[in-house]
Each structure stands twice: as structure tokens, then as C-alpha cells.
Amino acid sequence: MITMGVRSHLIAENDHWLFFVAYTLLIVGSFIGSMDIGFNGTNIVYLIVVAIALPRLFSIRASHIAFIIAIAACGALGACFLSARDPQVVVFAVLLLASTGIDFESIVRHSLRLAGTMLALSLLLALVGITPDTIVVRELHGRIVECHSLGFYHYSKVPTYWFFLYLSYAYITRKSYSFLRHSLWLIGGMLIYLVCFERLRFYLLIVAFVLFAISGLSRKKTVGRSLIAATTMMFPGLFCISYALAVFYSESNSAMSILNDLLSGRLRLENTALETFGITLFGQNVEMNNTVGLSDPMQYMFVDAAFIYVPIVYGIIVGAALLTFYTLLTRKAAQNNSPALLIALICIAVDCFVGNQLLSIWLCPLPFYLASAASTEEAGECAEGSSGTPGPEFSHYRRRRNGYVQS
């Protein structure tokens, strides 16, 4: 006899294609939107993605408490959308919920293959001259360099995409680490750096490479309690540091001036943005200018750091919710003994000082892990309740909690 919970689970499995169609459209549309081809239909893509993924939410089992929380969250997301006029946070929430019950690793593989293919096609179009390769001349380490955009509207795009693709690759291959294959990713990142000259992402790629090498070559594959506690406070702690640096930045302070130069002027821009726009409850529509090649560099006004950009644009409520989400995601990765995922999240947290990819699930699919873990636990509890004994999924989860199963 099939119980109601198991029946709804079987029905939900039949509509997995809705999520993957929506996710595919999001990846393709986001890549095209970041290319320098004058595409202005990103918001239309977001609307279609949400429309495709929404029906899947109605087949997901939820408790009364979860339903009430969802209603409250919809109100907050609606208010944020109307204030910030940016649908990206809505797309993030809808796709995250729509991924419930879908194998996390299949999502990461899908993202890696499709995003990697899109990046290769985009570079090919730029190399043959179909899309423009905008060149920005700037000073770097005391010398003048030419930064190539390679078909995108900013020269930082390709290094950013390469870095996040590497994080996904490192997670997928976590059980069969190869120093040679990881070295090829590092060499590729170095070649991209010599063309685009985006140094901060290249430095972070080196850090990620070293951490994955230590983890991959180490015999110890468990996450200790002290590391669980430290990583749990990672996102809140780094947010506090980033916010304090932006608020108290002063050009007259020599130490902060040096740090601002190391971060390519980001501290000054963050301080200006906080003084100009401030932080509101539900966010605000902020017009920023990240056009490359401006005749007057002082006209450039764009906040790269996610720790500052998110609360300014999306407000206190969404900013706090996103910070809580990534904190829970990090803790779950540590508790489930997944060093590769934990390393990737550490790199993402550090990247929040120089980049804004917390909502870019089309490029970084790792946030889907939390929804996958939650649905695995719920499926295990459902199996135990219906049969009186723990089902296979529940038994797997129980062993994983006790530290016997490595992720």
C-alpha cells in the first residue's frame, strides 16, 4: 500500500523536468545577458523561469508551519521586488524551492556542463570577431596592461565564471582527486589572468587550488568540531568585518588606504554607497554605473562586494535571510562531513569581499545543497513513519549524521 507521503513523492519525481528546463533557461539567458551584444531581455527570462518552476512547488509536501513561513516569505520577497525592482532574489527563492527532492549532484553536473559549454561558445564568438572584445587600459602592479573582456561587457566576467566553474568541478570530482586535472584548471586561470588581468579572482583561484589539494591529498577526510564551529560563524563574521571596513573607511588612514588599493578601490566605493543610499528594510532601486573605459574614473560607481551590495539593494530582511541561509548551508556541509563543499563555501565567503555572486545560482549551484539535504531528511522521516523502521534514505542520513558517511 502506498502512503500519501510516498505517493506525493512519486508524483514530485515526475515533474523534475520542470526544474531542469527552468534552470537551463536561466543559465543560457544569464550568459547571454552578460555578453556585450545589447541583450535587454534578462527580466523576461527571469519571468519565464519562474513561470516554469512555480508549478513544481505545488507538488512539494510541507508542514503547516512551513506553509505559514512560506506565506510570510512571499510577502517579504514581494516587498523587496517592488522596492528594489530586481527579480533576481525571487528567481533564487523559487528555484531553490523547486529543487526540493532532486539529486544535488545531478544539478551541479548539469550546471557545470551547460555553463562550461556556454563559456566556451562565448569565447569562440569573441575570438572569431562576432562579439566585441572591449579593451580597457589600466595600471596594475606599476605597469600598464590591456584588460580584454572577450565578448562580455566587463573584463572580470571570464575570470569570475572560470573560478566558479572550478568550484563546481572540484565538488563533483571530490572522491577522485587528481592533482594533474586540478593543475590544468589553475593553468587555465593563469592564461585567463594574462588576458583579462583580473588579479583578485586569480589569487582566489590559487587559494582554492591549494585548499582542494590539501584536502584531496590528505588522509584525514573528516571535519572536526572546531572547524564546524568556526565555519558556522564564517559568513556572519566576514559580513561584520566587511561592513565595518566600509563604514569606517577614511582616505586619511594610511592602513585603510593601502587596503583600498589592494581591493582596487572597493572600500571607497562601498563607503560612498552607504553614505549615499543607506540601508532600508525592503531594499531600494539603486542606479549604479559599471561602464568600462570611462573618461573620468570618478564616474564609476558600482559596489562589487556582496556583503555591502545585498543589504543596500535588497534591504535588511532579505539580506539577513540570505546571510542566515548561507550560514545554515555552511553548517550543514560541515555536519555532513563534506570538505570539498566546505572549501567551496569558504572561497565564496571570501569572494563576497570582491564579488557579488550570492544570488547567482545559474553560475554557482552549491546553494541547492541545503534544499537537497532538507528533502533527504524529510524523506527519511517519512519512510520511517510509514513502515515503523528506518528506510534506506533515512538510514543513510542517520549514519551520515554520526560521521560514518563521507560526502
mmCIF file of C-alpha atoms in Angstrom:
data_model
loop_
_atom_site.group_PDB
_atom_site.id
_atom_site.type_symbol
_atom_site.label_atom_id
_atom_site.label_comp_id
_atom_site.label_asym_id
_atom_site.label_seq_id
_atom_site.Cartn_x
_atom_site.Cartn_y
_atom_site.Cartn_z
ATOM 1 C CA MET A 1 0.000 0.000 0.000
ATOM 2 C CA ILE A 2 1.392 3.405 -0.972
ATOM 3 C CA THR A 3 1.016 6.081 1.678
ATOM 4 C CA MET A 4 0.058 9.667 0.903
ATOM 5 C CA GLY A 5 3.622 10.865 1.571
ATOM 6 C CA VAL A 6 5.206 8.274 -0.713
ATOM 7 C CA ARG A 7 2.567 8.908 -3.430
ATOM 8 C CA SER A 8 3.242 12.661 -3.402
ATOM 9 C CA HIS A 9 6.950 11.914 -3.541
ATOM 10 C CA LEU A 10 6.426 9.774 -6.680
ATOM 11 C CA ILE A 11 4.346 12.497 -8.289
ATOM 12 C CA ALA A 12 7.049 15.065 -7.491
ATOM 13 C CA GLU A 13 9.663 12.876 -9.203
ATOM 14 C CA ASN A 14 7.669 13.040 -12.447
ATOM 15 C CA ASP A 15 7.977 16.820 -12.672
ATOM 16 C CA HIS A 16 11.737 17.113 -12.176
ATOM 17 C CA TRP A 17 11.923 18.188 -15.804
ATOM 18 C CA LEU A 18 10.193 21.460 -14.899
ATOM 19 C CA PHE A 19 13.104 22.417 -12.692
ATOM 20 C CA PHE A 20 15.754 21.437 -15.236
ATOM 21 C CA VAL A 21 14.006 23.287 -18.073
ATOM 22 C CA ALA A 22 13.751 26.417 -15.914
ATOM 23 C CA TYR A 23 17.342 26.065 -14.724
ATOM 24 C CA THR A 24 18.645 25.558 -18.265
ATOM 25 C CA LEU A 25 16.845 28.683 -19.454
ATOM 26 C CA LEU A 26 18.263 30.645 -16.519
ATOM 27 C CA ILE A 27 21.851 29.593 -17.282
ATOM 28 C CA VAL A 28 21.581 30.315 -21.007
ATOM 29 C CA GLY A 29 19.715 33.595 -20.515
ATOM 30 C CA SER A 30 22.120 34.830 -17.835
ATOM 31 C CA PHE A 31 25.141 34.085 -20.002
ATOM 32 C CA ILE A 32 23.635 35.900 -22.976
ATOM 33 C CA GLY A 33 22.668 38.798 -20.703
ATOM 34 C CA SER A 34 26.272 39.233 -19.566
ATOM 35 C CA MET A 35 27.622 39.313 -23.112
ATOM 36 C CA ASP A 36 28.300 42.590 -24.902
ATOM 37 C CA ILE A 37 25.618 42.109 -27.557
ATOM 38 C CA GLY A 38 22.957 44.544 -26.345
ATOM 39 C CA PHE A 39 20.587 41.902 -24.980
ATOM 40 C CA ASN A 40 17.985 43.543 -22.695
ATOM 41 C CA GLY A 41 15.634 40.639 -22.095
ATOM 42 C CA THR A 42 17.085 39.293 -18.846
ATOM 43 C CA ASN A 43 13.984 40.212 -16.831
ATOM 44 C CA ILE A 44 11.785 38.432 -19.373
ATOM 45 C CA VAL A 45 13.971 35.355 -18.972
ATOM 46 C CA TYR A 46 13.522 35.584 -15.193
ATOM 47 C CA LEU A 47 9.741 35.772 -15.618
ATOM 48 C CA ILE A 48 9.645 32.688 -17.844
ATOM 49 C CA VAL A 49 11.941 30.781 -15.457
ATOM 50 C CA VAL A 50 9.652 31.497 -12.505
ATOM 51 C CA ALA A 51 6.546 30.597 -14.525
ATOM 52 C CA ILE A 52 8.057 27.216 -15.478
ATOM 53 C CA ALA A 53 9.331 26.358 -11.997
ATOM 54 C CA LEU A 54 6.313 27.515 -9.969
ATOM 55 C CA PRO A 55 4.032 24.515 -10.762
ATOM 56 C CA ARG A 56 6.563 22.204 -9.158
ATOM 57 C CA LEU A 57 6.152 23.979 -5.814
ATOM 58 C CA PHE A 58 2.562 22.752 -5.561
ATOM 59 C CA SER A 59 3.669 19.101 -5.567
ATOM 60 C CA ILE A 60 6.072 19.534 -2.649
ATOM 61 C CA ARG A 61 4.901 18.343 0.754
ATOM 62 C CA ALA A 62 5.095 20.964 3.508
ATOM 63 C CA SER A 63 4.044 21.201 7.149
ATOM 64 C CA HIS A 64 1.618 23.858 8.392
ATOM 65 C CA ILE A 65 4.495 25.804 9.958
ATOM 66 C CA ALA A 66 6.488 25.690 6.733
ATOM 67 C CA PHE A 67 3.407 26.874 4.823
ATOM 68 C CA ILE A 68 2.996 29.870 7.164
ATOM 69 C CA ILE A 69 6.697 30.713 6.826
ATOM 70 C CA ALA A 70 6.376 30.474 3.044
ATOM 71 C CA ILE A 71 3.461 32.919 3.036
ATOM 72 C CA ALA A 72 5.447 35.394 5.145
ATOM 73 C CA ALA A 73 8.470 34.931 2.891
ATOM 74 C CA CYS A 74 6.339 35.641 -0.189
ATOM 75 C CA GLY A 75 5.277 38.933 1.362
ATOM 76 C CA ALA A 76 8.865 39.918 2.104
ATOM 77 C CA LEU A 77 10.033 38.896 -1.376
ATOM 78 C CA GLY A 78 7.175 40.840 -2.954
ATOM 79 C CA ALA A 79 8.014 43.967 -0.977
ATOM 80 C CA CYS A 80 11.699 43.594 -1.864
ATOM 81 C CA PHE A 81 10.891 43.125 -5.545
ATOM 82 C CA LEU A 82 8.701 46.234 -5.639
ATOM 83 C CA SER A 83 11.306 48.315 -3.790
ATOM 84 C CA ALA A 84 14.481 47.116 -5.494
ATOM 85 C CA ARG A 85 12.853 46.390 -8.883
ATOM 86 C CA ASP A 86 15.189 43.440 -9.172
ATOM 87 C CA PRO A 87 13.610 39.987 -9.652
ATOM 88 C CA GLN A 88 16.829 38.043 -9.069
ATOM 89 C CA VAL A 89 16.042 37.327 -5.421
ATOM 90 C CA VAL A 90 12.617 35.957 -6.415
ATOM 91 C CA VAL A 91 14.219 33.658 -9.006
ATOM 92 C CA PHE A 92 16.691 32.467 -6.368
ATOM 93 C CA ALA A 93 13.932 31.583 -3.884
ATOM 94 C CA VAL A 94 11.613 29.906 -6.417
ATOM 95 C CA LEU A 95 14.312 27.729 -7.986
ATOM 96 C CA LEU A 96 15.677 26.802 -4.583
ATOM 97 C CA LEU A 97 12.271 25.514 -3.504
ATOM 98 C CA ALA A 98 11.677 23.879 -6.882
ATOM 99 C CA SER A 99 14.879 21.847 -6.446
ATOM 100 C CA THR A 100 13.456 20.043 -3.411
ATOM 101 C CA GLY A 101 13.675 16.284 -3.874
ATOM 102 C CA ILE A 102 16.096 16.489 -6.824
ATOM 103 C CA ASP A 103 19.542 14.924 -6.540
ATOM 104 C CA PHE A 104 22.018 17.692 -5.723
ATOM 105 C CA GLU A 105 24.908 16.186 -7.654
ATOM 106 C CA SER A 106 22.812 15.971 -10.835
ATOM 107 C CA ILE A 107 22.091 19.703 -10.506
ATOM 108 C CA VAL A 108 25.783 20.544 -10.113
ATOM 109 C CA ARG A 109 26.721 18.366 -13.091
ATOM 110 C CA HIS A 110 24.028 19.996 -15.220
ATOM 111 C CA SER A 111 25.227 23.471 -14.246
ATOM 112 C CA LEU A 112 28.901 22.624 -14.848
ATOM 113 C CA ARG A 113 28.305 21.128 -18.291
ATOM 114 C CA LEU A 114 25.927 23.791 -19.541
ATOM 115 C CA ALA A 115 27.752 26.806 -18.075
ATOM 116 C CA GLY A 116 31.073 25.429 -19.303
ATOM 117 C CA THR A 117 29.653 24.962 -22.800
ATOM 118 C CA MET A 118 28.191 28.475 -22.796
ATOM 119 C CA LEU A 119 31.528 29.945 -21.691
ATOM 120 C CA ALA A 120 33.394 28.057 -24.441
ATOM 121 C CA LEU A 121 30.894 29.218 -27.099
ATOM 122 C CA SER A 122 31.078 32.810 -25.839
ATOM 123 C CA LEU A 123 34.884 32.823 -26.024
ATOM 124 C CA LEU A 124 34.772 31.304 -29.517
ATOM 125 C CA LEU A 125 32.411 34.055 -30.712
ATOM 126 C CA ALA A 126 34.792 36.688 -29.327
ATOM 127 C CA LEU A 127 37.910 35.084 -30.816
ATOM 128 C CA VAL A 128 36.413 34.961 -34.340
ATOM 129 C CA GLY A 129 35.244 38.563 -34.035
ATOM 130 C CA ILE A 130 31.479 38.026 -33.914
ATOM 131 C CA THR A 131 31.174 39.622 -30.459
ATOM 132 C CA PRO A 132 33.263 42.665 -29.470
ATOM 133 C CA ASP A 133 36.366 42.326 -27.339
ATOM 134 C CA THR A 134 36.393 45.563 -25.375
ATOM 135 C CA ILE A 135 39.867 46.500 -24.136
ATOM 136 C CA VAL A 136 40.403 48.600 -21.019
ATOM 137 C CA VAL A 137 43.861 50.042 -20.369
ATOM 138 C CA ARG A 138 44.742 50.348 -16.685
ATOM 139 C CA GLU A 139 47.679 50.307 -14.312
ATOM 140 C CA LEU A 140 48.399 47.052 -12.475
ATOM 141 C CA HIS A 141 51.406 46.480 -10.207
ATOM 142 C CA GLY A 142 53.145 49.535 -11.569
ATOM 143 C CA ARG A 143 52.713 48.722 -15.258
ATOM 144 C CA ILE A 144 50.131 49.439 -17.933
ATOM 145 C CA VAL A 145 48.092 46.425 -19.023
ATOM 146 C CA GLU A 146 45.288 45.768 -21.509
ATOM 147 C CA CYS A 147 42.270 44.017 -19.972
ATOM 148 C CA HIS A 148 40.241 42.081 -22.564
ATOM 149 C CA SER A 149 36.523 41.495 -21.998
ATOM 150 C CA LEU A 150 36.451 38.582 -24.501
ATOM 151 C CA GLY A 151 32.911 39.265 -25.653
ATOM 152 C CA PHE A 152 31.419 40.198 -22.270
ATOM 153 C CA TYR A 153 30.524 43.668 -21.066
ATOM 154 C CA HIS A 154 33.261 43.621 -18.391
ATOM 155 C CA TYR A 155 36.722 42.089 -18.318
ATOM 156 C CA SER A 156 36.059 40.488 -14.909
ATOM 157 C CA LYS A 157 33.357 38.152 -16.258
ATOM 158 C CA VAL A 158 35.511 35.373 -17.737
ATOM 159 C CA PRO A 159 37.776 35.086 -14.634
ATOM 160 C CA THR A 160 34.662 35.012 -12.440
ATOM 161 C CA TYR A 161 32.977 32.296 -14.486
ATOM 162 C CA TRP A 162 36.151 30.215 -14.604
ATOM 163 C CA PHE A 163 36.566 30.433 -10.834
ATOM 164 C CA PHE A 164 33.016 29.309 -10.032
ATOM 165 C CA LEU A 165 33.135 26.540 -12.634
ATOM 166 C CA TYR A 166 36.264 25.299 -10.881
ATOM 167 C CA LEU A 167 34.423 25.155 -7.544
ATOM 168 C CA SER A 168 31.685 23.027 -9.122
ATOM 169 C CA TYR A 169 34.255 20.779 -10.785
ATOM 170 C CA ALA A 170 36.154 20.313 -7.524
ATOM 171 C CA TYR A 171 32.972 19.240 -5.766
ATOM 172 C CA ILE A 172 31.927 16.786 -8.495
ATOM 173 C CA THR A 173 35.385 15.139 -8.525
ATOM 174 C CA ARG A 174 35.855 15.191 -4.735
ATOM 175 C CA LYS A 175 36.023 11.387 -4.478
ATOM 176 C CA SER A 176 38.639 11.014 -7.224
ATOM 177 C CA TYR A 177 41.029 13.932 -6.702
ATOM 178 C CA SER A 178 43.630 14.389 -9.452
ATOM 179 C CA PHE A 179 46.419 16.906 -8.923
ATOM 180 C CA LEU A 180 47.043 16.984 -12.680
ATOM 181 C CA ARG A 181 43.446 17.832 -13.622
ATOM 182 C CA HIS A 182 43.219 20.499 -10.920
ATOM 183 C CA SER A 183 46.539 21.918 -12.155
ATOM 184 C CA LEU A 184 45.041 22.285 -15.631
ATOM 185 C CA TRP A 185 42.270 24.438 -14.123
ATOM 186 C CA LEU A 186 44.935 26.571 -12.443
ATOM 187 C CA ILE A 187 46.918 26.910 -15.681
ATOM 188 C CA GLY A 188 43.710 27.879 -17.488
ATOM 189 C CA GLY A 189 43.050 30.501 -14.821
ATOM 190 C CA MET A 190 46.569 31.863 -15.250
ATOM 191 C CA LEU A 191 46.120 32.180 -19.027
ATOM 192 C CA ILE A 192 42.823 33.996 -18.460
ATOM 193 C CA TYR A 193 44.564 36.308 -15.993
ATOM 194 C CA LEU A 194 47.246 37.175 -18.576
ATOM 195 C CA VAL A 195 44.469 38.222 -20.977
ATOM 196 C CA CYS A 196 41.894 39.807 -18.652
ATOM 197 C CA PHE A 197 44.196 40.887 -15.785
ATOM 198 C CA GLU A 198 41.572 40.386 -13.073
ATOM 199 C CA ARG A 199 44.053 39.701 -10.283
ATOM 200 C CA LEU A 200 41.766 39.221 -7.254
ATOM 201 C CA ARG A 201 39.847 36.320 -8.803
ATOM 202 C CA PHE A 202 43.117 34.725 -9.895
ATOM 203 C CA TYR A 203 44.511 35.000 -6.358
ATOM 204 C CA LEU A 204 41.349 33.413 -5.006
ATOM 205 C CA LEU A 205 41.643 30.640 -7.600
ATOM 206 C CA ILE A 206 45.133 29.900 -6.280
ATOM 207 C CA VAL A 207 43.799 29.756 -2.708
ATOM 208 C CA ALA A 208 41.035 27.361 -3.781
ATOM 209 C CA PHE A 209 43.539 25.188 -5.662
ATOM 210 C CA VAL A 210 45.780 24.913 -2.590
ATOM 211 C CA LEU A 211 42.886 24.111 -0.241
ATOM 212 C CA PHE A 212 41.478 21.438 -2.566
ATOM 213 C CA ALA A 213 44.990 19.961 -2.939
ATOM 214 C CA ILE A 214 45.440 19.755 0.837
ATOM 215 C CA SER A 215 42.015 18.154 1.224
ATOM 216 C CA GLY A 216 42.423 15.800 -1.744
ATOM 217 C CA LEU A 217 45.885 14.570 -0.760
ATOM 218 C CA SER A 218 45.172 14.369 2.953
ATOM 219 C CA ARG A 219 44.339 11.038 4.541
ATOM 220 C CA LYS A 220 42.037 12.689 7.059
ATOM 221 C CA LYS A 221 38.649 13.195 5.429
ATOM 222 C CA THR A 222 36.588 14.267 8.429
ATOM 223 C CA VAL A 223 35.524 17.731 9.567
ATOM 224 C CA GLY A 224 36.339 18.372 13.235
ATOM 225 C CA ARG A 225 34.045 20.038 15.744
ATOM 226 C CA SER A 226 36.258 23.118 15.997
ATOM 227 C CA LEU A 227 36.098 23.593 12.222
ATOM 228 C CA ILE A 228 32.311 23.158 12.288
ATOM 229 C CA ALA A 229 32.043 25.921 14.894
ATOM 230 C CA ALA A 230 34.463 28.217 13.041
ATOM 231 C CA THR A 231 32.833 27.830 9.626
ATOM 232 C CA THR A 232 29.357 28.313 11.109
ATOM 233 C CA MET A 233 30.382 31.839 12.106
ATOM 234 C CA MET A 234 32.222 32.457 8.829
ATOM 235 C CA PHE A 235 29.579 34.333 6.837
ATOM 236 C CA PRO A 236 28.307 36.484 9.768
ATOM 237 C CA GLY A 237 31.873 37.216 10.875
ATOM 238 C CA LEU A 238 33.123 38.236 7.440
ATOM 239 C CA PHE A 239 29.992 40.335 6.919
ATOM 240 C CA CYS A 240 30.723 42.273 10.111
ATOM 241 C CA ILE A 241 34.333 42.820 9.029
ATOM 242 C CA SER A 242 33.303 43.957 5.538
ATOM 243 C CA TYR A 243 30.614 46.293 6.858
ATOM 244 C CA ALA A 244 32.928 47.810 9.492
ATOM 245 C CA LEU A 245 35.667 48.450 6.916
ATOM 246 C CA ALA A 246 33.169 50.150 4.575
ATOM 247 C CA VAL A 247 31.586 52.301 7.292
ATOM 248 C CA PHE A 248 34.827 53.450 8.922
ATOM 249 C CA TYR A 249 36.843 53.826 5.725
ATOM 250 C CA SER A 250 38.849 57.035 5.574
ATOM 251 C CA GLU A 251 41.341 58.142 2.938
ATOM 252 C CA SER A 252 43.407 59.809 5.643
ATOM 253 C CA ASN A 253 44.013 56.455 7.306
ATOM 254 C CA SER A 254 47.142 55.015 5.688
ATOM 255 C CA ALA A 255 46.296 51.381 6.538
ATOM 256 C CA MET A 256 42.795 51.668 5.059
ATOM 257 C CA SER A 257 44.172 53.484 2.035
ATOM 258 C CA ILE A 258 46.565 50.594 1.362
ATOM 259 C CA LEU A 259 43.763 48.050 1.831
ATOM 260 C CA ASN A 260 41.553 50.072 -0.525
ATOM 261 C CA ASP A 261 44.281 49.944 -3.181
ATOM 262 C CA LEU A 262 44.673 46.187 -2.713
ATOM 263 C CA LEU A 263 40.914 45.825 -3.250
ATOM 264 C CA SER A 264 41.034 48.003 -6.391
ATOM 265 C CA GLY A 265 39.239 50.956 -4.762
ATOM 266 C CA ARG A 266 36.299 48.923 -3.477
ATOM 267 C CA LEU A 267 36.356 50.289 0.073
ATOM 268 C CA ARG A 268 35.952 53.865 -1.157
ATOM 269 C CA LEU A 269 33.026 52.876 -3.384
ATOM 270 C CA GLU A 270 31.347 50.915 -0.566
ATOM 271 C CA ASN A 271 31.713 53.826 1.837
ATOM 272 C CA THR A 272 30.276 56.224 -0.760
ATOM 273 C CA ALA A 273 27.353 53.886 -1.485
ATOM 274 C CA LEU A 274 26.462 53.509 2.200
ATOM 275 C CA GLU A 275 26.572 57.276 2.740
ATOM 276 C CA THR A 276 24.604 57.995 -0.452
ATOM 277 C CA PHE A 277 21.938 55.289 -0.373
ATOM 278 C CA GLY A 278 21.981 53.824 3.132
ATOM 279 C CA ILE A 279 20.206 50.575 4.031
ATOM 280 C CA THR A 280 16.427 50.210 4.121
ATOM 281 C CA LEU A 281 14.089 47.467 5.360
ATOM 282 C CA PHE A 282 12.950 46.118 1.978
ATOM 283 C CA GLY A 283 15.666 47.454 -0.305
ATOM 284 C CA GLN A 284 15.688 50.146 -2.959
ATOM 285 C CA ASN A 285 16.249 50.726 -6.649
ATOM 286 C CA VAL A 286 19.851 51.892 -6.920
ATOM 287 C CA GLU A 287 21.277 53.143 -10.194
ATOM 288 C CA MET A 288 24.930 52.146 -10.441
ATOM 289 C CA ASN A 289 27.416 52.720 -13.240
ATOM 290 C CA ASN A 290 29.888 49.934 -14.022
ATOM 291 C CA THR A 291 30.632 51.018 -17.598
ATOM 292 C CA VAL A 292 34.206 50.200 -18.559
ATOM 293 C CA GLY A 293 36.509 52.727 -20.191
ATOM 294 C CA LEU A 294 35.035 55.879 -18.641
ATOM 295 C CA SER A 295 36.986 59.051 -19.382
ATOM 296 C CA ASP A 296 36.537 60.130 -15.758
ATOM 297 C CA PRO A 297 37.208 57.202 -13.370
ATOM 298 C CA MET A 298 35.297 59.026 -10.612
ATOM 299 C CA GLN A 299 32.086 58.474 -12.606
ATOM 300 C CA TYR A 300 32.399 54.739 -11.965
ATOM 301 C CA MET A 301 30.023 53.770 -9.178
ATOM 302 C CA PHE A 302 29.416 50.093 -8.585
ATOM 303 C CA VAL A 303 29.553 48.052 -5.388
ATOM 304 C CA ASP A 304 31.126 44.663 -6.068
ATOM 305 C CA ALA A 305 31.155 43.289 -2.523
ATOM 306 C CA ALA A 306 28.076 41.141 -1.851
ATOM 307 C CA PHE A 307 28.259 41.899 1.873
ATOM 308 C CA ILE A 308 27.512 45.553 1.065
ATOM 309 C CA TYR A 309 25.581 45.305 -2.208
ATOM 310 C CA VAL A 310 22.922 42.891 -0.908
ATOM 311 C CA PRO A 311 21.749 44.947 2.118
ATOM 312 C CA ILE A 312 21.805 48.189 0.111
ATOM 313 C CA VAL A 313 19.782 46.861 -2.844
ATOM 314 C CA TYR A 314 17.657 44.116 -1.241
ATOM 315 C CA GLY A 315 17.283 45.522 2.265
ATOM 316 C CA ILE A 316 17.718 44.315 5.831
ATOM 317 C CA ILE A 317 15.160 41.472 5.764
ATOM 318 C CA VAL A 318 16.377 39.763 2.574
ATOM 319 C CA GLY A 319 19.997 40.494 3.477
ATOM 320 C CA ALA A 320 19.604 38.856 6.904
ATOM 321 C CA ALA A 321 17.705 35.916 5.379
ATOM 322 C CA LEU A 322 20.433 35.360 2.784
ATOM 323 C CA LEU A 323 23.142 35.550 5.457
ATOM 324 C CA THR A 324 21.224 33.033 7.577
ATOM 325 C CA PHE A 325 20.743 30.750 4.578
ATOM 326 C CA TYR A 326 24.459 30.611 3.762
ATOM 327 C CA THR A 327 25.282 30.108 7.436
ATOM 328 C CA LEU A 328 22.927 27.112 7.604
ATOM 329 C CA LEU A 329 24.332 25.830 4.300
ATOM 330 C CA THR A 330 27.886 26.000 5.637
ATOM 331 C CA ARG A 331 26.945 24.301 8.899
ATOM 332 C CA LYS A 332 25.083 21.532 7.053
ATOM 333 C CA ALA A 333 28.106 20.926 4.793
ATOM 334 C CA ALA A 334 30.358 20.667 7.861
ATOM 335 C CA GLN A 335 27.961 18.423 9.796
ATOM 336 C CA ASN A 336 27.565 16.125 6.789
ATOM 337 C CA ASN A 337 31.346 15.856 6.554
ATOM 338 C CA SER A 338 31.776 17.363 3.092
ATOM 339 C CA PRO A 339 35.242 19.007 2.997
ATOM 340 C CA ALA A 340 35.025 19.831 -0.723
ATOM 341 C CA LEU A 341 31.735 21.704 -0.324
ATOM 342 C CA LEU A 342 33.059 23.424 2.778
ATOM 343 C CA ILE A 343 36.167 24.638 0.938
ATOM 344 C CA ALA A 344 33.999 25.951 -1.896
ATOM 345 C CA LEU A 345 31.810 27.851 0.597
ATOM 346 C CA ILE A 346 34.897 29.313 2.283
ATOM 347 C CA CYS A 347 36.030 30.617 -1.109
ATOM 348 C CA ILE A 348 32.559 32.034 -1.805
ATOM 349 C CA ALA A 349 32.568 33.805 1.575
ATOM 350 C CA VAL A 350 35.940 35.408 0.824
ATOM 351 C CA ASP A 351 34.755 36.261 -2.681
ATOM 352 C CA CYS A 352 31.963 38.341 -1.109
ATOM 353 C CA PHE A 353 34.626 40.979 -0.371
ATOM 354 C CA VAL A 354 35.250 41.498 -4.087
ATOM 355 C CA GLY A 355 32.269 39.959 -5.909
ATOM 356 C CA ASN A 356 28.519 39.660 -5.819
ATOM 357 C CA GLN A 357 27.521 36.110 -6.716
ATOM 358 C CA LEU A 358 25.435 35.057 -3.704
ATOM 359 C CA LEU A 359 22.260 35.020 -5.800
ATOM 360 C CA SER A 360 23.881 33.702 -8.996
ATOM 361 C CA ILE A 361 22.680 30.098 -8.719
ATOM 362 C CA TRP A 362 22.882 29.818 -12.513
ATOM 363 C CA LEU A 363 26.682 30.013 -12.133
ATOM 364 C CA CYS A 364 27.122 28.627 -8.613
ATOM 365 C CA PRO A 365 24.695 25.740 -7.937
ATOM 366 C CA LEU A 366 26.060 24.964 -4.456
ATOM 367 C CA PRO A 367 23.138 26.637 -2.586
ATOM 368 C CA PHE A 368 20.898 23.817 -3.863
ATOM 369 C CA TYR A 369 22.670 21.537 -1.378
ATOM 370 C CA LEU A 370 20.605 22.834 1.540
ATOM 371 C CA ALA A 371 17.287 22.065 -0.176
ATOM 372 C CA SER A 372 18.588 18.628 -1.147
ATOM 373 C CA ALA A 373 19.725 17.856 2.410
ATOM 374 C CA ALA A 374 16.405 19.007 3.876
ATOM 375 C CA SER A 375 14.380 16.872 1.460
ATOM 376 C CA THR A 376 16.603 13.854 2.183
ATOM 377 C CA GLU A 377 15.959 14.178 5.901
ATOM 378 C CA GLU A 378 12.213 14.594 5.367
ATOM 379 C CA ALA A 379 12.090 11.565 3.046
ATOM 380 C CA GLY A 380 13.874 9.503 5.673
ATOM 381 C CA GLU A 381 11.455 10.528 8.390
ATOM 382 C CA CYS A 382 8.517 9.786 6.064
ATOM 383 C CA ALA A 383 9.890 6.313 5.299
ATOM 384 C CA GLU A 384 10.393 5.589 8.988
ATOM 385 C CA GLY A 385 6.908 6.780 9.916
ATOM 386 C CA SER A 386 5.151 4.741 7.224
ATOM 387 C CA SER A 387 6.933 1.420 7.857
ATOM 388 C CA GLY A 388 7.900 1.654 11.502
ATOM 389 C CA THR A 389 11.563 1.111 10.608
ATOM 390 C CA PRO A 390 14.065 3.457 9.056
ATOM 391 C CA GLY A 391 14.002 3.423 5.245
ATOM 392 C CA PRO A 392 17.178 3.354 3.136
ATOM 393 C CA GLU A 393 17.380 7.139 2.759
ATOM 394 C CA PHE A 394 16.790 7.698 6.476
ATOM 395 C CA SER A 395 19.401 5.110 7.442
ATOM 396 C CA HIS A 396 21.901 6.818 5.140
ATOM 397 C CA TYR A 397 21.170 10.171 6.717
ATOM 398 C CA ARG A 398 21.444 8.782 10.269
ATOM 399 C CA ARG A 399 24.851 7.257 9.532
ATOM 400 C CA ARG A 400 25.934 10.497 7.903
ATOM 401 C CA ARG A 401 24.999 12.477 10.997
ATOM 402 C CA ASN A 402 27.131 10.142 13.089
ATOM 403 C CA GLY A 403 30.071 10.809 10.783
ATOM 404 C CA TYR A 404 30.281 7.399 9.077
ATOM 405 C CA VAL A 405 29.395 8.522 5.572
ATOM 406 C CA GLN A 406 31.626 10.913 3.660
ATOM 407 C CA SER A 407 30.089 13.352 1.224
#
